[in-house]
Protein backbone atom coordinates (compact mmCIF):
# COMPACT_ATOMS: atom_id res chain seq x y z
CA UNK A 1 0.00 0.00 0.00
CA UNK A 2 2.64 2.51 1.06
CA UNK A 3 4.93 1.36 -1.74
CA UNK A 4 2.96 3.86 -3.81
CA UNK A 5 4.32 6.67 -1.60
CA UNK A 6 8.11 6.18 -1.49
CA UNK A 7 8.87 9.84 -0.75
CA UNK A 8 6.55 9.79 2.25
CA UNK A 9 8.12 6.62 3.65
CA UNK A 10 11.62 7.99 3.09
CA UNK A 11 10.58 11.15 4.92
CA UNK A 12 9.48 9.26 8.05
CA UNK A 13 12.23 7.96 10.35
CA UNK A 14 10.56 4.61 11.10
CA UNK A 15 7.42 2.54 10.74
CA UNK A 16 4.93 2.16 13.56
CA UNK A 17 6.05 -0.35 16.23
CA UNK A 18 4.16 -3.65 16.20
CA UNK A 19 3.12 -3.24 19.87
CA UNK A 20 1.41 0.04 18.97
CA UNK A 21 -0.54 -1.66 16.16
CA UNK A 22 -1.70 -4.36 18.59
CA UNK A 23 -2.64 -1.64 21.09
CA UNK A 24 -4.76 0.09 18.45
CA UNK A 25 -6.50 -3.15 17.43
CA UNK A 26 -7.43 -3.72 21.08
CA UNK A 27 -8.82 -0.17 21.48
CA UNK A 28 -11.02 0.40 18.40
CA UNK A 29 -13.46 2.78 20.08
CA UNK A 30 -10.73 4.96 21.56
CA UNK A 31 -8.95 4.90 18.20
CA UNK A 32 -12.00 6.31 16.42
CA UNK A 33 -12.62 8.98 19.05
CA UNK A 34 -9.01 10.16 18.85
CA UNK A 35 -9.09 9.94 15.07
CA UNK A 36 -12.06 12.32 15.05
CA UNK A 37 -10.13 14.70 17.29
CA UNK A 38 -7.13 14.53 14.97
CA UNK A 39 -9.18 15.41 11.91
CA UNK A 40 -10.77 18.36 13.70
CA UNK A 41 -7.37 19.58 14.90
CA UNK A 42 -5.93 19.25 11.41
CA UNK A 43 -8.70 21.44 10.01
CA UNK A 44 -8.15 23.95 12.82
CA UNK A 45 -4.40 24.07 12.14
CA UNK A 46 -4.99 24.79 8.46
CA UNK A 47 -7.48 27.55 9.28
CA UNK A 48 -5.10 29.05 11.83
CA UNK A 49 -2.36 29.26 9.20
CA UNK A 50 -4.79 30.98 6.82
CA UNK A 51 -5.62 33.61 9.43
CA UNK A 52 -2.00 34.15 10.49
CA UNK A 53 -0.41 34.33 7.04
CA UNK A 54 -2.95 36.17 4.90
CA UNK A 55 -0.27 37.44 2.51
CA UNK A 56 0.87 33.92 1.52
CA UNK A 57 -1.29 33.24 -1.52
CA UNK A 58 -0.26 29.65 -2.19
CA UNK A 59 -0.66 28.81 1.48
CA UNK A 60 -4.21 30.20 1.44
CA UNK A 61 -5.06 28.06 -1.58
CA UNK A 62 -3.62 24.81 -0.24
CA UNK A 63 -4.75 25.21 3.37
CA UNK A 64 -8.30 26.08 2.35
CA UNK A 65 -8.55 22.83 0.42
CA UNK A 66 -6.87 20.90 3.21
CA UNK A 67 -9.21 22.28 5.88
CA UNK A 68 -12.27 21.28 3.84
CA UNK A 69 -10.95 17.76 3.35
CA UNK A 70 -10.08 17.34 7.03
CA UNK A 71 -13.60 18.44 8.05
CA UNK A 72 -15.07 15.93 5.61
CA UNK A 73 -12.87 13.26 7.21
CA UNK A 74 -14.11 14.35 10.64
CA UNK A 75 -17.69 13.97 9.45
CA UNK A 76 -16.92 10.52 8.06
CA UNK A 77 -15.30 9.34 11.31
CA UNK A 78 -18.15 10.82 13.34
CA UNK A 79 -20.68 9.01 11.15
CA UNK A 80 -18.85 5.72 11.73
CA UNK A 81 -18.84 6.37 15.46
CA UNK A 82 -22.57 7.10 15.53
CA UNK A 83 -23.34 3.93 13.57
CA UNK A 84 -21.36 1.94 16.13
CA UNK A 85 -22.82 3.65 19.18
CA UNK A 86 -19.53 5.34 20.11
CA UNK A 87 -19.91 8.69 21.86
CA UNK A 88 -17.66 11.57 20.87
CA UNK A 89 -15.93 12.80 24.00
CA UNK A 90 -13.05 14.96 25.11
CA UNK A 91 -9.62 13.34 25.16
CA UNK A 92 -6.36 14.70 26.49
CA UNK A 93 -3.97 15.24 23.61
CA UNK A 94 -1.04 12.90 23.13
CA UNK A 95 2.49 14.19 23.59
CA UNK A 96 3.17 13.79 19.86
CA UNK A 97 2.10 17.16 18.44
CA UNK A 98 3.36 19.16 21.42
CA UNK A 99 6.63 17.24 21.33
CA UNK A 100 7.15 18.34 17.74
CA UNK A 101 5.88 21.89 18.17
CA UNK A 102 8.12 22.74 21.12
CA UNK A 103 11.02 22.79 18.64
CA UNK A 104 9.41 25.43 16.41
CA UNK A 105 11.43 28.63 16.19
CA UNK A 106 9.75 31.89 17.21
CA UNK A 107 10.94 34.35 14.52
CA UNK A 108 9.55 34.62 11.01
CA UNK A 109 9.69 33.12 8.46
CA UNK A 110 11.37 30.33 10.47
CA UNK A 111 8.25 29.90 12.60
CA UNK A 112 6.12 29.34 9.52
CA UNK A 113 8.63 26.97 7.94
CA UNK A 114 8.92 24.85 11.08
CA UNK A 115 5.15 24.78 11.52
CA UNK A 116 4.78 23.51 7.97
CA UNK A 117 7.44 20.83 8.50
CA UNK A 118 5.63 19.67 11.62
CA UNK A 119 2.42 19.51 9.57
CA UNK A 120 4.20 17.35 7.02
CA UNK A 121 5.29 14.89 9.70
CA UNK A 122 1.82 14.72 11.25
CA UNK A 123 0.19 14.00 7.88
CA UNK A 124 2.86 11.50 6.84
CA UNK A 125 2.57 9.61 10.12
CA UNK A 126 -1.22 9.54 9.84
CA UNK A 127 -0.93 8.05 6.37
CA UNK A 128 1.56 5.42 7.55
CA UNK A 129 -0.62 4.46 10.50
CA UNK A 130 -3.81 4.17 8.46
CA UNK A 131 -2.00 1.79 6.09
CA UNK A 132 -0.53 -0.20 8.99
CA UNK A 133 -3.94 -0.58 10.65
CA UNK A 134 -6.07 -1.34 7.59
CA UNK A 135 -5.20 -5.07 7.27
CA UNK A 136 -6.22 -5.66 10.90
CA UNK A 137 -9.61 -3.90 10.94
CA UNK A 138 -13.12 -4.96 9.94
CA UNK A 139 -14.07 -4.46 6.29
CA UNK A 140 -15.83 -1.13 6.80
CA UNK A 141 -12.98 0.46 8.76
CA UNK A 142 -10.32 -1.07 6.53
CA UNK A 143 -11.88 0.38 3.38
CA UNK A 144 -12.30 3.74 5.06
CA UNK A 145 -8.70 3.93 6.25
CA UNK A 146 -7.38 2.90 2.86
CA UNK A 147 -9.54 5.59 1.27
CA UNK A 148 -7.72 8.22 3.34
CA UNK A 149 -4.21 7.37 2.16
CA UNK A 150 -4.23 9.44 -1.02
CA UNK A 151 -5.44 12.64 0.63
CA UNK A 152 -3.13 12.26 3.65
CA UNK A 153 -0.17 11.75 1.32
CA UNK A 154 -1.13 14.85 -0.65
CA UNK A 155 -1.41 16.85 2.57
CA UNK A 156 2.12 15.76 3.47
CA UNK A 157 3.33 16.89 0.05
CA UNK A 158 1.54 20.24 0.34
CA UNK A 159 3.01 21.02 3.75
CA UNK A 160 6.53 20.10 2.67
CA UNK A 161 6.30 22.03 -0.61
CA UNK A 162 5.09 25.13 1.23
CA UNK A 163 7.95 24.84 3.74
CA UNK A 164 10.41 24.77 0.85
CA UNK A 165 8.68 27.66 -0.88
CA UNK A 166 8.71 30.00 2.11
CA UNK A 167 12.09 29.11 3.59
CA UNK A 168 15.03 31.45 3.02
CA UNK A 169 17.44 28.50 3.12
CA UNK A 170 17.38 24.73 2.43
CA UNK A 171 15.10 22.97 4.90
CA UNK A 172 17.07 19.70 5.12
CA UNK A 173 18.60 20.51 8.51
CA UNK A 174 15.24 21.40 10.02
CA UNK A 175 13.64 18.27 8.57
CA UNK A 176 16.46 16.20 10.09
CA UNK A 177 15.91 17.80 13.50
CA UNK A 178 12.16 17.13 13.49
CA UNK A 179 12.76 13.65 12.06
CA UNK A 180 14.85 12.72 15.09
CA UNK A 181 12.23 14.13 17.46
CA UNK A 182 9.45 12.29 15.63
CA UNK A 183 11.28 8.98 15.85
CA UNK A 184 11.69 9.33 19.61
CA UNK A 185 8.01 10.20 20.06
CA UNK A 186 6.89 7.21 17.97
CA UNK A 187 9.22 4.62 19.47
CA UNK A 188 9.25 5.51 23.19
CA UNK A 189 6.42 4.17 25.39
CA UNK A 190 3.22 6.00 26.25
CA UNK A 191 0.82 5.52 29.13
CA UNK A 192 -2.34 6.25 27.11
CA UNK A 193 -3.21 5.03 23.62
CA UNK A 194 -3.64 7.66 20.94
CA UNK A 195 -3.52 7.59 17.16
CA UNK A 196 -0.08 9.22 17.30
CA UNK A 197 1.19 7.70 20.56
CA UNK A 198 4.20 5.51 21.04
CA UNK A 199 3.91 1.83 22.03
CA UNK A 200 2.44 0.89 25.42
CA UNK A 201 4.61 0.85 28.49
C-alpha positions as YAML, in Angstrom:
chain: A
units: angstrom
residues:
- id: 1
  name: UNK
  ca: [0.00, 0.00, 0.00]
- id: 2
  name: UNK
  ca: [2.64, 2.51, 1.06]
- id: 3
  name: UNK
  ca: [4.93, 1.36, -1.74]
- id: 4
  name: UNK
  ca: [2.96, 3.86, -3.81]
- id: 5
  name: UNK
  ca: [4.32, 6.67, -1.60]
- id: 6
  name: UNK
  ca: [8.11, 6.18, -1.49]
- id: 7
  name: UNK
  ca: [8.87, 9.84, -0.75]
- id: 8
  name: UNK
  ca: [6.55, 9.79, 2.25]
- id: 9
  name: UNK
  ca: [8.12, 6.62, 3.65]
- id: 10
  name: UNK
  ca: [11.62, 7.99, 3.09]
- id: 11
  name: UNK
  ca: [10.58, 11.15, 4.92]
- id: 12
  name: UNK
  ca: [9.48, 9.26, 8.05]
- id: 13
  name: UNK
  ca: [12.23, 7.96, 10.35]
- id: 14
  name: UNK
  ca: [10.56, 4.61, 11.10]
- id: 15
  name: UNK
  ca: [7.42, 2.54, 10.74]
- id: 16
  name: UNK
  ca: [4.93, 2.16, 13.56]
- id: 17
  name: UNK
  ca: [6.05, -0.35, 16.23]
- id: 18
  name: UNK
  ca: [4.16, -3.65, 16.20]
- id: 19
  name: UNK
  ca: [3.12, -3.24, 19.87]
- id: 20
  name: UNK
  ca: [1.41, 0.04, 18.97]
- id: 21
  name: UNK
  ca: [-0.54, -1.66, 16.16]
- id: 22
  name: UNK
  ca: [-1.70, -4.36, 18.59]
- id: 23
  name: UNK
  ca: [-2.64, -1.64, 21.09]
- id: 24
  name: UNK
  ca: [-4.76, 0.09, 18.45]
- id: 25
  name: UNK
  ca: [-6.50, -3.15, 17.43]
- id: 26
  name: UNK
  ca: [-7.43, -3.72, 21.08]
- id: 27
  name: UNK
  ca: [-8.82, -0.17, 21.48]
- id: 28
  name: UNK
  ca: [-11.02, 0.40, 18.40]
- id: 29
  name: UNK
  ca: [-13.46, 2.78, 20.08]
- id: 30
  name: UNK
  ca: [-10.73, 4.96, 21.56]
- id: 31
  name: UNK
  ca: [-8.95, 4.90, 18.20]
- id: 32
  name: UNK
  ca: [-12.00, 6.31, 16.42]
- id: 33
  name: UNK
  ca: [-12.62, 8.98, 19.05]
- id: 34
  name: UNK
  ca: [-9.01, 10.16, 18.85]
- id: 35
  name: UNK
  ca: [-9.09, 9.94, 15.07]
- id: 36
  name: UNK
  ca: [-12.06, 12.32, 15.05]
- id: 37
  name: UNK
  ca: [-10.13, 14.70, 17.29]
- id: 38
  name: UNK
  ca: [-7.13, 14.53, 14.97]
- id: 39
  name: UNK
  ca: [-9.18, 15.41, 11.91]
- id: 40
  name: UNK
  ca: [-10.77, 18.36, 13.70]
- id: 41
  name: UNK
  ca: [-7.37, 19.58, 14.90]
- id: 42
  name: UNK
  ca: [-5.93, 19.25, 11.41]
- id: 43
  name: UNK
  ca: [-8.70, 21.44, 10.01]
- id: 44
  name: UNK
  ca: [-8.15, 23.95, 12.82]
- id: 45
  name: UNK
  ca: [-4.40, 24.07, 12.14]
- id: 46
  name: UNK
  ca: [-4.99, 24.79, 8.46]
- id: 47
  name: UNK
  ca: [-7.48, 27.55, 9.28]
- id: 48
  name: UNK
  ca: [-5.10, 29.05, 11.83]
- id: 49
  name: UNK
  ca: [-2.36, 29.26, 9.20]
- id: 50
  name: UNK
  ca: [-4.79, 30.98, 6.82]
- id: 51
  name: UNK
  ca: [-5.62, 33.61, 9.43]
- id: 52
  name: UNK
  ca: [-2.00, 34.15, 10.49]
- id: 53
  name: UNK
  ca: [-0.41, 34.33, 7.04]
- id: 54
  name: UNK
  ca: [-2.95, 36.17, 4.90]
- id: 55
  name: UNK
  ca: [-0.27, 37.44, 2.51]
- id: 56
  name: UNK
  ca: [0.87, 33.92, 1.52]
- id: 57
  name: UNK
  ca: [-1.29, 33.24, -1.52]
- id: 58
  name: UNK
  ca: [-0.26, 29.65, -2.19]
- id: 59
  name: UNK
  ca: [-0.66, 28.81, 1.48]
- id: 60
  name: UNK
  ca: [-4.21, 30.20, 1.44]
- id: 61
  name: UNK
  ca: [-5.06, 28.06, -1.58]
- id: 62
  name: UNK
  ca: [-3.62, 24.81, -0.24]
- id: 63
  name: UNK
  ca: [-4.75, 25.21, 3.37]
- id: 64
  name: UNK
  ca: [-8.30, 26.08, 2.35]
- id: 65
  name: UNK
  ca: [-8.55, 22.83, 0.42]
- id: 66
  name: UNK
  ca: [-6.87, 20.90, 3.21]
- id: 67
  name: UNK
  ca: [-9.21, 22.28, 5.88]
- id: 68
  name: UNK
  ca: [-12.27, 21.28, 3.84]
- id: 69
  name: UNK
  ca: [-10.95, 17.76, 3.35]
- id: 70
  name: UNK
  ca: [-10.08, 17.34, 7.03]
- id: 71
  name: UNK
  ca: [-13.60, 18.44, 8.05]
- id: 72
  name: UNK
  ca: [-15.07, 15.93, 5.61]
- id: 73
  name: UNK
  ca: [-12.87, 13.26, 7.21]
- id: 74
  name: UNK
  ca: [-14.11, 14.35, 10.64]
- id: 75
  name: UNK
  ca: [-17.69, 13.97, 9.45]
- id: 76
  name: UNK
  ca: [-16.92, 10.52, 8.06]
- id: 77
  name: UNK
  ca: [-15.30, 9.34, 11.31]
- id: 78
  name: UNK
  ca: [-18.15, 10.82, 13.34]
- id: 79
  name: UNK
  ca: [-20.68, 9.01, 11.15]
- id: 80
  name: UNK
  ca: [-18.85, 5.72, 11.73]
- id: 81
  name: UNK
  ca: [-18.84, 6.37, 15.46]
- id: 82
  name: UNK
  ca: [-22.57, 7.10, 15.53]
- id: 83
  name: UNK
  ca: [-23.34, 3.93, 13.57]
- id: 84
  name: UNK
  ca: [-21.36, 1.94, 16.13]
- id: 85
  name: UNK
  ca: [-22.82, 3.65, 19.18]
- id: 86
  name: UNK
  ca: [-19.53, 5.34, 20.11]
- id: 87
  name: UNK
  ca: [-19.91, 8.69, 21.86]
- id: 88
  name: UNK
  ca: [-17.66, 11.57, 20.87]
- id: 89
  name: UNK
  ca: [-15.93, 12.80, 24.00]
- id: 90
  name: UNK
  ca: [-13.05, 14.96, 25.11]
- id: 91
  name: UNK
  ca: [-9.62, 13.34, 25.16]
- id: 92
  name: UNK
  ca: [-6.36, 14.70, 26.49]
- id: 93
  name: UNK
  ca: [-3.97, 15.24, 23.61]
- id: 94
  name: UNK
  ca: [-1.04, 12.90, 23.13]
- id: 95
  name: UNK
  ca: [2.49, 14.19, 23.59]
- id: 96
  name: UNK
  ca: [3.17, 13.79, 19.86]
- id: 97
  name: UNK
  ca: [2.10, 17.16, 18.44]
- id: 98
  name: UNK
  ca: [3.36, 19.16, 21.42]
- id: 99
  name: UNK
  ca: [6.63, 17.24, 21.33]
- id: 100
  name: UNK
  ca: [7.15, 18.34, 17.74]
- id: 101
  name: UNK
  ca: [5.88, 21.89, 18.17]
- id: 102
  name: UNK
  ca: [8.12, 22.74, 21.12]
- id: 103
  name: UNK
  ca: [11.02, 22.79, 18.64]
- id: 104
  name: UNK
  ca: [9.41, 25.43, 16.41]
- id: 105
  name: UNK
  ca: [11.43, 28.63, 16.19]
- id: 106
  name: UNK
  ca: [9.75, 31.89, 17.21]
- id: 107
  name: UNK
  ca: [10.94, 34.35, 14.52]
- id: 108
  name: UNK
  ca: [9.55, 34.62, 11.01]
- id: 109
  name: UNK
  ca: [9.69, 33.12, 8.46]
- id: 110
  name: UNK
  ca: [11.37, 30.33, 10.47]
- id: 111
  name: UNK
  ca: [8.25, 29.90, 12.60]
- id: 112
  name: UNK
  ca: [6.12, 29.34, 9.52]
- id: 113
  name: UNK
  ca: [8.63, 26.97, 7.94]
- id: 114
  name: UNK
  ca: [8.92, 24.85, 11.08]
- id: 115
  name: UNK
  ca: [5.15, 24.78, 11.52]
- id: 116
  name: UNK
  ca: [4.78, 23.51, 7.97]
- id: 117
  name: UNK
  ca: [7.44, 20.83, 8.50]
- id: 118
  name: UNK
  ca: [5.63, 19.67, 11.62]
- id: 119
  name: UNK
  ca: [2.42, 19.51, 9.57]
- id: 120
  name: UNK
  ca: [4.20, 17.35, 7.02]
- id: 121
  name: UNK
  ca: [5.29, 14.89, 9.70]
- id: 122
  name: UNK
  ca: [1.82, 14.72, 11.25]
- id: 123
  name: UNK
  ca: [0.19, 14.00, 7.88]
- id: 124
  name: UNK
  ca: [2.86, 11.50, 6.84]
- id: 125
  name: UNK
  ca: [2.57, 9.61, 10.12]
- id: 126
  name: UNK
  ca: [-1.22, 9.54, 9.84]
- id: 127
  name: UNK
  ca: [-0.93, 8.05, 6.37]
- id: 128
  name: UNK
  ca: [1.56, 5.42, 7.55]
- id: 129
  name: UNK
  ca: [-0.62, 4.46, 10.50]
- id: 130
  name: UNK
  ca: [-3.81, 4.17, 8.46]
- id: 131
  name: UNK
  ca: [-2.00, 1.79, 6.09]
- id: 132
  name: UNK
  ca: [-0.53, -0.20, 8.99]
- id: 133
  name: UNK
  ca: [-3.94, -0.58, 10.65]
- id: 134
  name: UNK
  ca: [-6.07, -1.34, 7.59]
- id: 135
  name: UNK
  ca: [-5.20, -5.07, 7.27]
- id: 136
  name: UNK
  ca: [-6.22, -5.66, 10.90]
- id: 137
  name: UNK
  ca: [-9.61, -3.90, 10.94]
- id: 138
  name: UNK
  ca: [-13.12, -4.96, 9.94]
- id: 139
  name: UNK
  ca: [-14.07, -4.46, 6.29]
- id: 140
  name: UNK
  ca: [-15.83, -1.13, 6.80]
- id: 141
  name: UNK
  ca: [-12.98, 0.46, 8.76]
- id: 142
  name: UNK
  ca: [-10.32, -1.07, 6.53]
- id: 143
  name: UNK
  ca: [-11.88, 0.38, 3.38]
- id: 144
  name: UNK
  ca: [-12.30, 3.74, 5.06]
- id: 145
  name: UNK
  ca: [-8.70, 3.93, 6.25]
- id: 146
  name: UNK
  ca: [-7.38, 2.90, 2.86]
- id: 147
  name: UNK
  ca: [-9.54, 5.59, 1.27]
- id: 148
  name: UNK
  ca: [-7.72, 8.22, 3.34]
- id: 149
  name: UNK
  ca: [-4.21, 7.37, 2.16]
- id: 150
  name: UNK
  ca: [-4.23, 9.44, -1.02]
- id: 151
  name: UNK
  ca: [-5.44, 12.64, 0.63]
- id: 152
  name: UNK
  ca: [-3.13, 12.26, 3.65]
- id: 153
  name: UNK
  ca: [-0.17, 11.75, 1.32]
- id: 154
  name: UNK
  ca: [-1.13, 14.85, -0.65]
- id: 155
  name: UNK
  ca: [-1.41, 16.85, 2.57]
- id: 156
  name: UNK
  ca: [2.12, 15.76, 3.47]
- id: 157
  name: UNK
  ca: [3.33, 16.89, 0.05]
- id: 158
  name: UNK
  ca: [1.54, 20.24, 0.34]
- id: 159
  name: UNK
  ca: [3.01, 21.02, 3.75]
- id: 160
  name: UNK
  ca: [6.53, 20.10, 2.67]
- id: 161
  name: UNK
  ca: [6.30, 22.03, -0.61]
- id: 162
  name: UNK
  ca: [5.09, 25.13, 1.23]
- id: 163
  name: UNK
  ca: [7.95, 24.84, 3.74]
- id: 164
  name: UNK
  ca: [10.41, 24.77, 0.85]
- id: 165
  name: UNK
  ca: [8.68, 27.66, -0.88]
- id: 166
  name: UNK
  ca: [8.71, 30.00, 2.11]
- id: 167
  name: UNK
  ca: [12.09, 29.11, 3.59]
- id: 168
  name: UNK
  ca: [15.03, 31.45, 3.02]
- id: 169
  name: UNK
  ca: [17.44, 28.50, 3.12]
- id: 170
  name: UNK
  ca: [17.38, 24.73, 2.43]
- id: 171
  name: UNK
  ca: [15.10, 22.97, 4.90]
- id: 172
  name: UNK
  ca: [17.07, 19.70, 5.12]
- id: 173
  name: UNK
  ca: [18.60, 20.51, 8.51]
- id: 174
  name: UNK
  ca: [15.24, 21.40, 10.02]
- id: 175
  name: UNK
  ca: [13.64, 18.27, 8.57]
- id: 176
  name: UNK
  ca: [16.46, 16.20, 10.09]
- id: 177
  name: UNK
  ca: [15.91, 17.80, 13.50]
- id: 178
  name: UNK
  ca: [12.16, 17.13, 13.49]
- id: 179
  name: UNK
  ca: [12.76, 13.65, 12.06]
- id: 180
  name: UNK
  ca: [14.85, 12.72, 15.09]
- id: 181
  name: UNK
  ca: [12.23, 14.13, 17.46]
- id: 182
  name: UNK
  ca: [9.45, 12.29, 15.63]
- id: 183
  name: UNK
  ca: [11.28, 8.98, 15.85]
- id: 184
  name: UNK
  ca: [11.69, 9.33, 19.61]
- id: 185
  name: UNK
  ca: [8.01, 10.20, 20.06]
- id: 186
  name: UNK
  ca: [6.89, 7.21, 17.97]
- id: 187
  name: UNK
  ca: [9.22, 4.62, 19.47]
- id: 188
  name: UNK
  ca: [9.25, 5.51, 23.19]
- id: 189
  name: UNK
  ca: [6.42, 4.17, 25.39]
- id: 190
  name: UNK
  ca: [3.22, 6.00, 26.25]
- id: 191
  name: UNK
  ca: [0.82, 5.52, 29.13]
- id: 192
  name: UNK
  ca: [-2.34, 6.25, 27.11]
- id: 193
  name: UNK
  ca: [-3.21, 5.03, 23.62]
- id: 194
  name: UNK
  ca: [-3.64, 7.66, 20.94]
- id: 195
  name: UNK
  ca: [-3.52, 7.59, 17.16]
- id: 196
  name: UNK
  ca: [-0.08, 9.22, 17.30]
- id: 197
  name: UNK
  ca: [1.19, 7.70, 20.56]
- id: 198
  name: UNK
  ca: [4.20, 5.51, 21.04]
- id: 199
  name: UNK
  ca: [3.91, 1.83, 22.03]
- id: 200
  name: UNK
  ca: [2.44, 0.89, 25.42]
- id: 201
  name: UNK
  ca: [4.61, 0.85, 28.49]
...
